[in-house]
Amino acid sequence: MPSSFITTPIYYVNDRPHIGHAYTTIACDVLARFRRLDGYDVKFLTGTDEHGQKIARVAQDKGISPQELADQNSQNFRDLAKTLNISNDDFIRTTEERHKIACQALWTRLKDRGHICLAKYAGWYAVRDEAFYDEGELTATVEGVKIAPTGAPVEWVEEESYFFDLSKWQDKLLALYDGNPDFVGPKSRLNEVRSFVAGGLRDLSISRTTFSWGVPVPGDPKHVMYVWIDALTNYISALGYPNDTPEMATLWPTATHMIGKDIIRFHAVYWPAFLMAADLPVPKRIYAHGWWTVEGQKMSKSLGNAVDPHMLVEKYGLDQLRYFLLREVPFGNDGDFSEAAMATRINGELANELGNLAQRFLSFIAKNLGGVLPEPGTLTTEDEVLLAHAAGMLENCRPAFERQAFYEAIEAIWVVVRGANGYVDKQAPWALRKTDPARMNTVLYVLAECVRHIAILMQPFTPDAAAKMLDQLGVPVDARTFAHLSSKNAMKGGAALPTPQGVFPRYGDPKAAKA
Ligand code: MSP
């Protein structure tokens, strides 16, 4: 059985989860569900990033301990995963013992191999990004405050620090990118990372002494580890590192890290360098998606415009939100979020196109045929063409999923949804009832088989709605994987179908959605 380890970034616990966090997690969940249905042994990890100066400062401002802040907000991310029907197999917190052990073991291994040495750091640091910046990357505001390219203010840091010999890894990193063109996606991000590395690397400061909220450096506990070496290690601490676990052996080399574009440098430069230096395998793929703005504006605390995913689930439905986020914007591109756009997609695509397709013929069968799926007669070319398109969907979705092109997979499914709606209009089974009942039977059967395919493939995106559709087709729960798409498991004429119910209600009035 092929394996796949899929990870979200671990979320900082300084803030409540918003739609940007929900996005990465949902995308990972869709990928994890797709691969499970496709026969992979999947492990899907998410969690929270709890150490570092940013968390320590926010806790101080709130007058609580960093651990209390972490406990509260980690729970918020766990709750969000539940609300979003996320199928994660594990949830890691960087304050857990298993993680500290892994961090210290990785550190010791890097040190023993001569990749860490003690020196002095003097340079700029942005607490908001938890990142170091070179003078040349900064701009000064009118007030004279220097800011990073991300807009985060920087402060001058001068302290004793351990360094990782990143400068020595330039050639090996370039060879890694050149030898594995799929290591980073989309291609534009690979080019960005490649040119950053080609421009030369400086050794990286990986410990701090001016605060203590972090994993202590082994043998020198006045230092805590830089929060990014700590955070990145979560991906292997969850697999049992430093123990020689079966998961480290089989799952680790299959890792797909899904992240936002802002944290590509940490994942595609620092992380593989740490791993190569420790003589551990690098992940298989890193994919950086784009960012959502909200009605044209950056989401930010100061604007108070962060969109709450719980509210959207309540108002529009969970599957509707999952679908919208992956459908609206090609994964990898930036996108603008608006409730009006969401209502339009829900009504136009989920309710009118997919929901209606299933609802119309199923209620017709319930009303006119006593709820029994008819036996098909001889198939016409049009029947065969539609069924062939349905049977070909998986082959079109798979390569799209390999490239995390979720919207392409949805489009491949929608070609069949639209084709099936066109088929209904043309074949008009309702009219055939009087004129040619045998032909009507065939048409209804073909539609049922086509919708079975669509619903099986929609499971990763809209798990509850797809399950309801499959329930209504009478497809057994254990016959819903991609292996069951084969004609061996085709719908059986003569089967009694449960009473149909609509799965995708229309959302009131798209304009009212903004109110
Ligand atoms: N803790 C680090 C990640 C460590 S992974 C070893 C971190 N956390 S974060 O909470 O700030 O961000 C987590 C993810 O949310 C990032 O991938 C980031 O890109 C994503 N997003 C935050 N705001 C976003 C949008 N407005 N739109 C899309 N994704 C966004 O970074």
Coordinates of C-alpha atoms in Angstrom, one line a residue, residues 19-468:
I19 CA -10.4 31.8 7.3
G20 CA -6.7 31.7 6.3
H21 CA -6.0 29.0 8.8
A22 CA -9.1 27.1 7.8
Y23 CA -8.0 27.2 4.2
T24 CA -4.7 25.3 4.6
T25 CA -6.4 22.8 6.9
I26 CA -9.3 22.2 4.6
A27 CA -6.9 21.8 1.6
C28 CA -4.9 19.2 3.5
D29 CA -8.1 17.4 4.5
V30 CA -9.3 17.2 0.9
L31 CA -5.9 15.8 -0.1
A32 CA -5.9 13.3 2.8
R33 CA -9.4 12.1 2.0
F34 CA -8.6 11.8 -1.7
R35 CA -5.6 9.7 -1.0
R36 CA -7.3 7.4 1.5
L37 CA -10.1 6.8 -1.0
D38 CA -7.4 6.1 -3.6
G39 CA -5.9 3.3 -1.4
Y40 CA -3.1 5.2 0.4
D41 CA -2.1 4.6 3.9
V42 CA -2.4 8.3 5.0
K43 CA -1.3 10.0 8.1
F44 CA -2.6 13.6 8.4
L45 CA -1.1 15.9 11.0
T46 CA -2.0 19.3 12.2
G47 CA -1.3 21.2 15.4
T48 CA -0.2 24.3 17.1
D49 CA 3.1 26.3 17.4
E50 CA 3.3 27.5 20.9
H51 CA 6.8 28.8 21.7
G52 CA 8.7 31.9 20.9
Q53 CA 8.9 35.6 21.6
K54 CA 5.6 36.5 19.8
I55 CA 3.6 34.1 22.1
A56 CA 5.5 35.2 25.2
R57 CA 4.8 38.9 24.5
V58 CA 1.1 38.4 23.7
A59 CA 0.7 36.4 26.9
Q60 CA 2.4 39.1 28.9
D61 CA 0.1 41.7 27.3
K62 CA -2.9 39.7 28.4
G63 CA -1.4 39.2 31.8
I64 CA -1.5 35.3 31.6
S65 CA 1.3 32.8 31.3
P66 CA 2.4 31.7 27.8
Q67 CA 1.3 28.2 28.8
E68 CA -2.2 29.4 29.6
L69 CA -2.4 31.3 26.3
A70 CA -1.3 28.2 24.5
D71 CA -3.8 26.0 26.2
Q72 CA -6.7 28.3 25.4
N73 CA -5.8 28.9 21.8
S74 CA -4.6 25.4 20.9
Q75 CA -8.0 24.3 22.0
N76 CA -9.5 26.8 19.6
F77 CA -7.6 25.3 16.7
R78 CA -8.7 21.8 17.8
D79 CA -12.3 22.9 17.9
L80 CA -12.0 24.5 14.5
A81 CA -10.7 21.2 13.0
K82 CA -13.8 19.5 14.5
T83 CA -16.2 22.1 13.1
L84 CA -14.5 21.7 9.7
N85 CA -14.8 17.9 9.7
I86 CA -11.1 17.5 9.5
S87 CA -9.9 14.0 9.4
N88 CA -6.5 14.5 11.0
D89 CA -4.9 11.5 12.6
D90 CA -2.9 13.5 15.1
F91 CA -2.7 17.0 16.6
I92 CA 0.7 18.0 17.9
R93 CA 1.4 20.8 20.3
T94 CA 5.0 22.1 20.5
T95 CA 4.7 22.2 24.3
E96 CA 4.3 18.5 24.5
E97 CA 7.1 16.3 25.9
R98 CA 7.3 14.2 22.8
H99 CA 8.1 17.3 20.8
K100 CA 10.7 18.6 23.2
I101 CA 12.5 15.3 23.1
A102 CA 12.6 15.4 19.3
C103 CA 13.8 18.9 19.1
Q104 CA 16.6 18.3 21.6
A105 CA 17.6 15.1 19.8
L106 CA 17.7 16.8 16.4
W107 CA 19.8 19.6 17.9
T108 CA 22.2 17.2 19.5
R109 CA 22.6 15.3 16.2
L110 CA 23.3 18.6 14.3
K111 CA 25.8 19.6 17.0
D112 CA 27.5 16.2 17.0
R113 CA 27.9 16.5 13.3
G114 CA 29.6 19.8 13.6
H115 CA 26.8 22.0 12.1
I116 CA 26.2 24.2 15.2
C117 CA 28.6 26.6 16.8
L118 CA 28.4 29.4 19.3
A119 CA 28.9 33.0 18.2
K120 CA 27.2 36.4 18.6
Y121 CA 24.2 37.6 16.6
A122 CA 23.8 41.2 15.8
G123 CA 21.0 42.0 13.4
W124 CA 17.4 42.7 12.8
Y125 CA 14.5 40.6 14.0
A126 CA 10.7 40.8 13.4
V127 CA 8.9 39.2 16.3
R128 CA 5.6 39.2 14.3
D129 CA 7.2 37.0 11.6
E130 CA 9.6 35.3 14.0
A131 CA 12.2 36.0 11.3
F132 CA 15.7 37.6 10.9
Y133 CA 16.1 40.1 8.1
D134 CA 19.2 41.6 6.4
E135 CA 19.6 45.4 6.4
G136 CA 19.1 45.4 2.6
E137 CA 15.6 43.9 2.9
L138 CA 14.3 46.7 5.1
T139 CA 12.6 50.0 4.4
A140 CA 12.3 52.8 6.9
T141 CA 8.9 54.4 7.7
V142 CA 8.5 58.1 8.1
E143 CA 8.7 57.7 11.8
G144 CA 12.0 56.0 11.3
V145 CA 10.9 52.5 12.2
K146 CA 12.4 49.9 10.0
I147 CA 10.0 47.4 8.5
A148 CA 10.5 44.0 6.8
P149 CA 9.1 43.2 3.3
T150 CA 6.1 41.7 5.1
G151 CA 5.3 44.9 6.8
A152 CA 6.4 43.7 10.2
P153 CA 8.4 46.1 12.3
V154 CA 11.9 44.9 13.1
E155 CA 14.0 45.4 16.2
W156 CA 17.8 45.2 16.7
V157 CA 19.0 42.1 18.4
E158 CA 22.5 41.6 19.8
E159 CA 23.2 38.6 21.8
E160 CA 25.1 35.4 22.1
S161 CA 23.6 32.8 19.8
Y162 CA 24.2 29.4 18.4
F163 CA 24.4 29.3 14.6
F164 CA 23.6 26.6 12.1
D165 CA 26.0 26.5 9.2
L166 CA 23.4 27.3 6.5
S167 CA 26.0 29.0 4.3
K168 CA 27.5 25.6 3.6
W169 CA 24.3 24.2 2.1
Q170 CA 23.8 26.3 -0.9
D171 CA 25.1 23.8 -3.5
K172 CA 23.3 20.9 -1.9
L173 CA 20.0 22.8 -1.8
L174 CA 20.4 23.9 -5.4
A175 CA 21.1 20.3 -6.4
L176 CA 18.0 19.2 -4.4
Y177 CA 15.8 21.6 -6.3
D178 CA 17.3 20.8 -9.7
G179 CA 17.2 17.1 -9.1
N180 CA 13.6 17.2 -7.8
P181 CA 11.6 19.7 -9.8
D182 CA 8.4 18.7 -7.9
F183 CA 10.0 19.4 -4.5
V184 CA 8.4 22.8 -4.3
G185 CA 5.1 23.8 -5.9
P186 CA 3.8 25.8 -7.6
K187 CA 6.7 26.3 -10.1
S188 CA 6.8 30.1 -9.4
R189 CA 7.6 29.4 -5.8
L190 CA 10.3 27.0 -6.7
N191 CA 11.9 29.7 -8.8
E192 CA 11.6 32.1 -5.9
V193 CA 13.3 29.7 -3.5
R194 CA 16.0 28.8 -6.0
S195 CA 16.9 32.4 -6.7
F196 CA 17.0 33.1 -2.9
V197 CA 19.4 30.3 -2.4
A198 CA 21.4 31.1 -5.5
G199 CA 21.9 34.6 -4.1
G200 CA 24.0 33.1 -1.2
L201 CA 23.1 32.0 2.3
R202 CA 24.3 33.2 5.6
D203 CA 24.6 31.1 8.7
L204 CA 21.4 31.1 10.7
S205 CA 21.0 32.1 14.3
I206 CA 19.1 29.3 16.0
S207 CA 19.0 30.2 19.6
R208 CA 18.0 33.1 21.8
T209 CA 18.9 34.1 25.4
T210 CA 16.8 37.2 26.0
F211 CA 13.6 35.2 26.8
S212 CA 12.9 31.7 28.0
W213 CA 9.7 30.6 26.3
G214 CA 11.1 27.8 24.2
V215 CA 12.8 24.4 24.1
P216 CA 16.1 24.7 26.1
V217 CA 19.2 24.0 24.2
P218 CA 20.8 20.7 25.3
G219 CA 23.7 21.4 27.6
D220 CA 23.2 25.2 27.6
P221 CA 19.8 25.9 29.0
K222 CA 20.2 29.7 29.2
H223 CA 19.6 29.4 25.4
V224 CA 16.2 28.5 24.0
M225 CA 15.9 27.2 20.5
Y226 CA 14.8 29.6 17.7
V227 CA 11.1 29.0 17.3
W228 CA 11.4 27.9 13.7
I229 CA 13.8 25.1 14.3
D230 CA 11.5 24.0 17.1
A231 CA 8.4 24.4 14.9
L232 CA 9.7 22.6 11.8
T233 CA 10.7 19.6 14.0
N234 CA 7.0 19.0 14.8
Y235 CA 6.7 17.1 11.5
I236 CA 9.1 14.4 12.7
S237 CA 8.3 14.5 16.4
A238 CA 4.8 13.4 15.5
L239 CA 6.3 10.3 13.8
G240 CA 8.2 9.3 16.9
Y241 CA 11.6 10.8 16.1
P242 CA 14.3 10.2 17.5
N243 CA 13.1 6.6 17.8
D244 CA 13.5 4.4 14.8
T245 CA 9.7 4.0 14.3
P246 CA 8.1 2.4 11.3
E247 CA 6.5 5.8 10.7
M248 CA 9.9 7.5 10.4
A249 CA 11.0 4.8 8.0
T250 CA 8.0 4.6 5.7
L251 CA 5.9 7.7 6.2
W252 CA 8.5 10.4 6.7
P253 CA 10.0 10.3 3.1
T254 CA 6.5 10.6 1.7
A255 CA 5.7 13.9 3.5
T256 CA 3.7 16.6 1.7
H257 CA 3.9 19.9 3.6
M258 CA 1.1 22.3 2.7
I259 CA 1.8 25.8 3.7
G260 CA 1.0 29.4 2.9
K261 CA 3.4 31.4 0.6
D262 CA 4.7 33.5 3.5
I263 CA 6.5 30.6 5.1
I264 CA 8.1 29.0 2.0
R265 CA 11.6 30.0 2.9
F266 CA 11.5 28.2 6.3
H267 CA 10.1 25.0 4.7
A268 CA 12.0 24.9 1.4
V269 CA 15.4 26.3 2.5
Y270 CA 16.0 25.9 6.3
W271 CA 14.1 22.7 6.8
P272 CA 15.8 20.6 4.1
A273 CA 19.1 22.1 5.1
F274 CA 18.6 21.0 8.8
L275 CA 17.5 17.5 7.6
M276 CA 20.4 17.0 5.2
A277 CA 22.8 18.1 7.9
A278 CA 21.2 15.6 10.3
D279 CA 21.4 13.0 7.6
L280 CA 17.7 12.5 7.5
P281 CA 15.5 12.2 4.4
V282 CA 13.9 15.5 3.1
P283 CA 10.2 15.7 2.6
K284 CA 8.8 14.7 -0.8
R285 CA 6.9 17.9 -1.6
I286 CA 6.2 21.4 -0.3
Y287 CA 3.3 23.3 -1.7
A288 CA 2.7 26.9 -1.0
H289 CA -0.8 28.3 -1.5
G290 CA -1.7 31.9 -1.9
W291 CA -3.4 34.3 0.5
W292 CA -6.9 35.5 0.9
T293 CA -7.8 39.1 1.2
V294 CA -11.3 40.1 2.4
E295 CA -13.3 42.2 0.1
G296 CA -10.1 43.6 -1.3
Q297 CA -8.3 44.2 2.0
K298 CA -5.6 42.3 3.9
M299 CA -7.0 40.4 6.9
S300 CA -5.6 42.0 10.0
K301 CA -6.2 42.4 13.6
S302 CA -6.1 46.2 13.4
L303 CA -8.8 46.3 10.7
G304 CA -10.8 43.8 12.7
N305 CA -11.8 42.1 9.4
A306 CA -10.6 38.5 10.1
V307 CA -13.3 36.2 8.9
D308 CA -14.5 33.6 11.4
P309 CA -14.9 30.2 9.8
H310 CA -17.4 29.1 12.5
M311 CA -19.7 31.9 11.4
L312 CA -19.4 30.9 7.8
V313 CA -20.2 27.3 8.6
E314 CA -23.2 28.3 10.5
K315 CA -24.5 30.6 7.9
Y316 CA -23.7 28.7 4.6
G317 CA -23.0 25.2 5.7
L318 CA -19.7 23.3 6.1
D319 CA -19.5 21.5 2.8
Q320 CA -20.4 24.8 1.1
L321 CA -17.5 26.5 2.7
R322 CA -15.1 23.7 1.9
Y323 CA -16.2 23.7 -1.7
F324 CA -16.0 27.4 -2.1
L325 CA -12.5 27.8 -0.7
L326 CA -11.1 25.3 -3.1
R327 CA -13.2 26.2 -6.1
E328 CA -13.1 30.0 -6.1
V329 CA -9.3 30.4 -6.5
P330 CA -6.7 28.2 -8.2
F331 CA -4.7 26.8 -5.2
G332 CA -1.4 28.7 -5.3
N333 CA -2.9 32.0 -6.4
D334 CA -4.1 34.8 -4.1
G335 CA -7.8 35.3 -3.8
D336 CA -10.4 37.7 -2.5
F337 CA -13.0 36.4 -0.1
S338 CA -16.5 37.8 -0.2
E339 CA -19.8 36.4 1.1
A340 CA -21.5 37.5 -2.1
A341 CA -19.1 35.3 -4.2
M342 CA -19.7 32.4 -1.8
A343 CA -23.5 32.7 -2.2
T344 CA -23.1 32.8 -6.0
R345 CA -21.1 29.6 -6.1
I346 CA -23.4 27.8 -3.6
N347 CA -26.5 28.6 -5.6
G348 CA -25.1 28.4 -9.1
E349 CA -23.0 25.3 -8.7
L350 CA -23.9 23.3 -5.7
A351 CA -27.6 23.9 -5.6
N352 CA -28.5 24.4 -9.3
E353 CA -26.0 22.2 -11.0
L354 CA -25.1 19.3 -8.7
G355 CA -27.9 19.3 -6.1
N356 CA -30.6 19.6 -8.8
L357 CA -29.0 16.9 -11.0
A358 CA -29.4 14.3 -8.2
Q359 CA -32.6 15.7 -6.8
R360 CA -34.6 15.8 -10.0
F361 CA -34.2 12.2 -11.1
L362 CA -34.3 10.7 -7.6
S363 CA -37.6 12.4 -6.7
F364 CA -39.0 11.4 -10.1
I365 CA -38.1 7.7 -9.3
A366 CA -39.6 8.1 -5.8
K367 CA -42.8 9.6 -7.1
N368 CA -43.4 7.6 -10.3
L369 CA -41.5 4.3 -9.9
G370 CA -42.2 3.5 -6.3
G371 CA -38.6 4.4 -5.4
V372 CA -37.2 1.5 -7.4
L373 CA -34.2 2.1 -9.7
P374 CA -35.2 0.7 -13.1
E375 CA -33.2 -1.8 -15.1
P376 CA -31.5 -0.3 -18.1
G377 CA -32.2 -1.5 -21.6
T378 CA -29.7 -1.3 -24.5
L379 CA -27.4 1.7 -24.2
T380 CA -27.3 4.4 -26.9
T381 CA -24.1 6.2 -27.9
E382 CA -25.2 9.2 -25.7
D383 CA -25.6 6.9 -22.7
E384 CA -22.2 5.4 -23.3
V385 CA -20.5 8.7 -23.8
L386 CA -21.8 10.1 -20.5
L387 CA -20.9 6.9 -18.6
A388 CA -17.4 7.0 -20.2
H389 CA -16.9 10.5 -19.1
A390 CA -18.0 9.6 -15.6
A391 CA -15.6 6.6 -15.6
G392 CA -12.8 8.9 -16.8
M393 CA -13.1 11.4 -14.0
L394 CA -10.7 9.7 -11.6
E395 CA -7.9 9.7 -14.2
N396 CA -8.4 13.4 -14.6
C397 CA -8.6 14.1 -10.9
R398 CA -5.5 12.2 -9.9
P399 CA -2.8 14.2 -11.7
A400 CA -4.6 17.4 -10.5
F401 CA -4.3 16.1 -6.9
E402 CA -0.6 15.2 -7.5
R403 CA -0.1 18.9 -8.2
Q404 CA -2.5 20.1 -5.5
A405 CA -4.5 21.7 -8.3
F406 CA -7.8 21.2 -6.4
Y407 CA -9.8 23.5 -8.6
E408 CA -8.7 21.5 -11.7
A409 CA -10.1 18.4 -10.1
I410 CA -13.4 20.1 -9.3
E411 CA -13.5 21.3 -12.9
A412 CA -12.9 17.7 -14.1
I413 CA -15.9 16.6 -12.0
W414 CA -18.0 19.6 -13.2
V415 CA -17.4 18.7 -16.8
V416 CA -19.4 15.5 -16.0
V417 CA -22.0 17.4 -13.8
R418 CA -22.7 19.8 -16.7
G419 CA -22.7 16.9 -19.2
A420 CA -25.2 15.0 -17.1
N421 CA -27.4 18.1 -16.8
G422 CA -27.3 18.5 -20.6
Y423 CA -28.1 14.8 -21.0
V424 CA -31.2 15.2 -18.7
D425 CA -32.4 18.2 -20.8
K426 CA -31.9 16.3 -24.0
Q427 CA -33.3 12.9 -23.0
A428 CA -36.2 14.5 -21.0
P429 CA -37.0 11.3 -19.1
W430 CA -40.1 12.9 -17.6
A431 CA -41.6 13.1 -21.1
L432 CA -40.5 9.5 -21.9
R433 CA -42.7 8.2 -19.2
K434 CA -45.7 8.2 -21.5
T435 CA -44.0 7.8 -24.9
D436 CA -41.2 5.3 -24.2
P437 CA -41.0 3.9 -20.7
A438 CA -38.2 1.5 -21.6
R439 CA -36.0 4.3 -22.8
M440 CA -37.0 6.3 -19.7
N441 CA -35.7 3.4 -17.5
T442 CA -32.4 3.4 -19.3
V443 CA -31.9 7.1 -18.9
L444 CA -32.7 7.1 -15.2
Y445 CA -30.3 4.2 -14.7
V446 CA -27.5 6.0 -16.6
L447 CA -28.1 9.1 -14.4
A448 CA -27.9 7.1 -11.2
E449 CA -24.7 5.5 -12.3
C450 CA -23.2 8.8 -13.3
V451 CA -24.2 10.5 -10.0
R452 CA -22.7 7.5 -8.1
H453 CA -19.4 8.4 -9.8
I454 CA -19.7 12.1 -9.1
A455 CA -20.7 11.6 -5.4
I456 CA -17.8 9.2 -4.8
L457 CA -15.3 11.7 -6.3
M458 CA -16.9 14.6 -4.4
Q459 CA -16.4 12.9 -1.0
P460 CA -13.0 14.6 -0.3
F461 CA -14.5 18.1 -1.0
T462 CA -17.9 17.8 0.5
P463 CA -17.8 14.7 2.7
D464 CA -21.3 15.0 4.3
A465 CA -23.2 16.0 1.2
A466 CA -21.5 13.3 -0.9
A467 CA -22.3 10.7 1.8
K468 CA -26.0 11.8 1.7

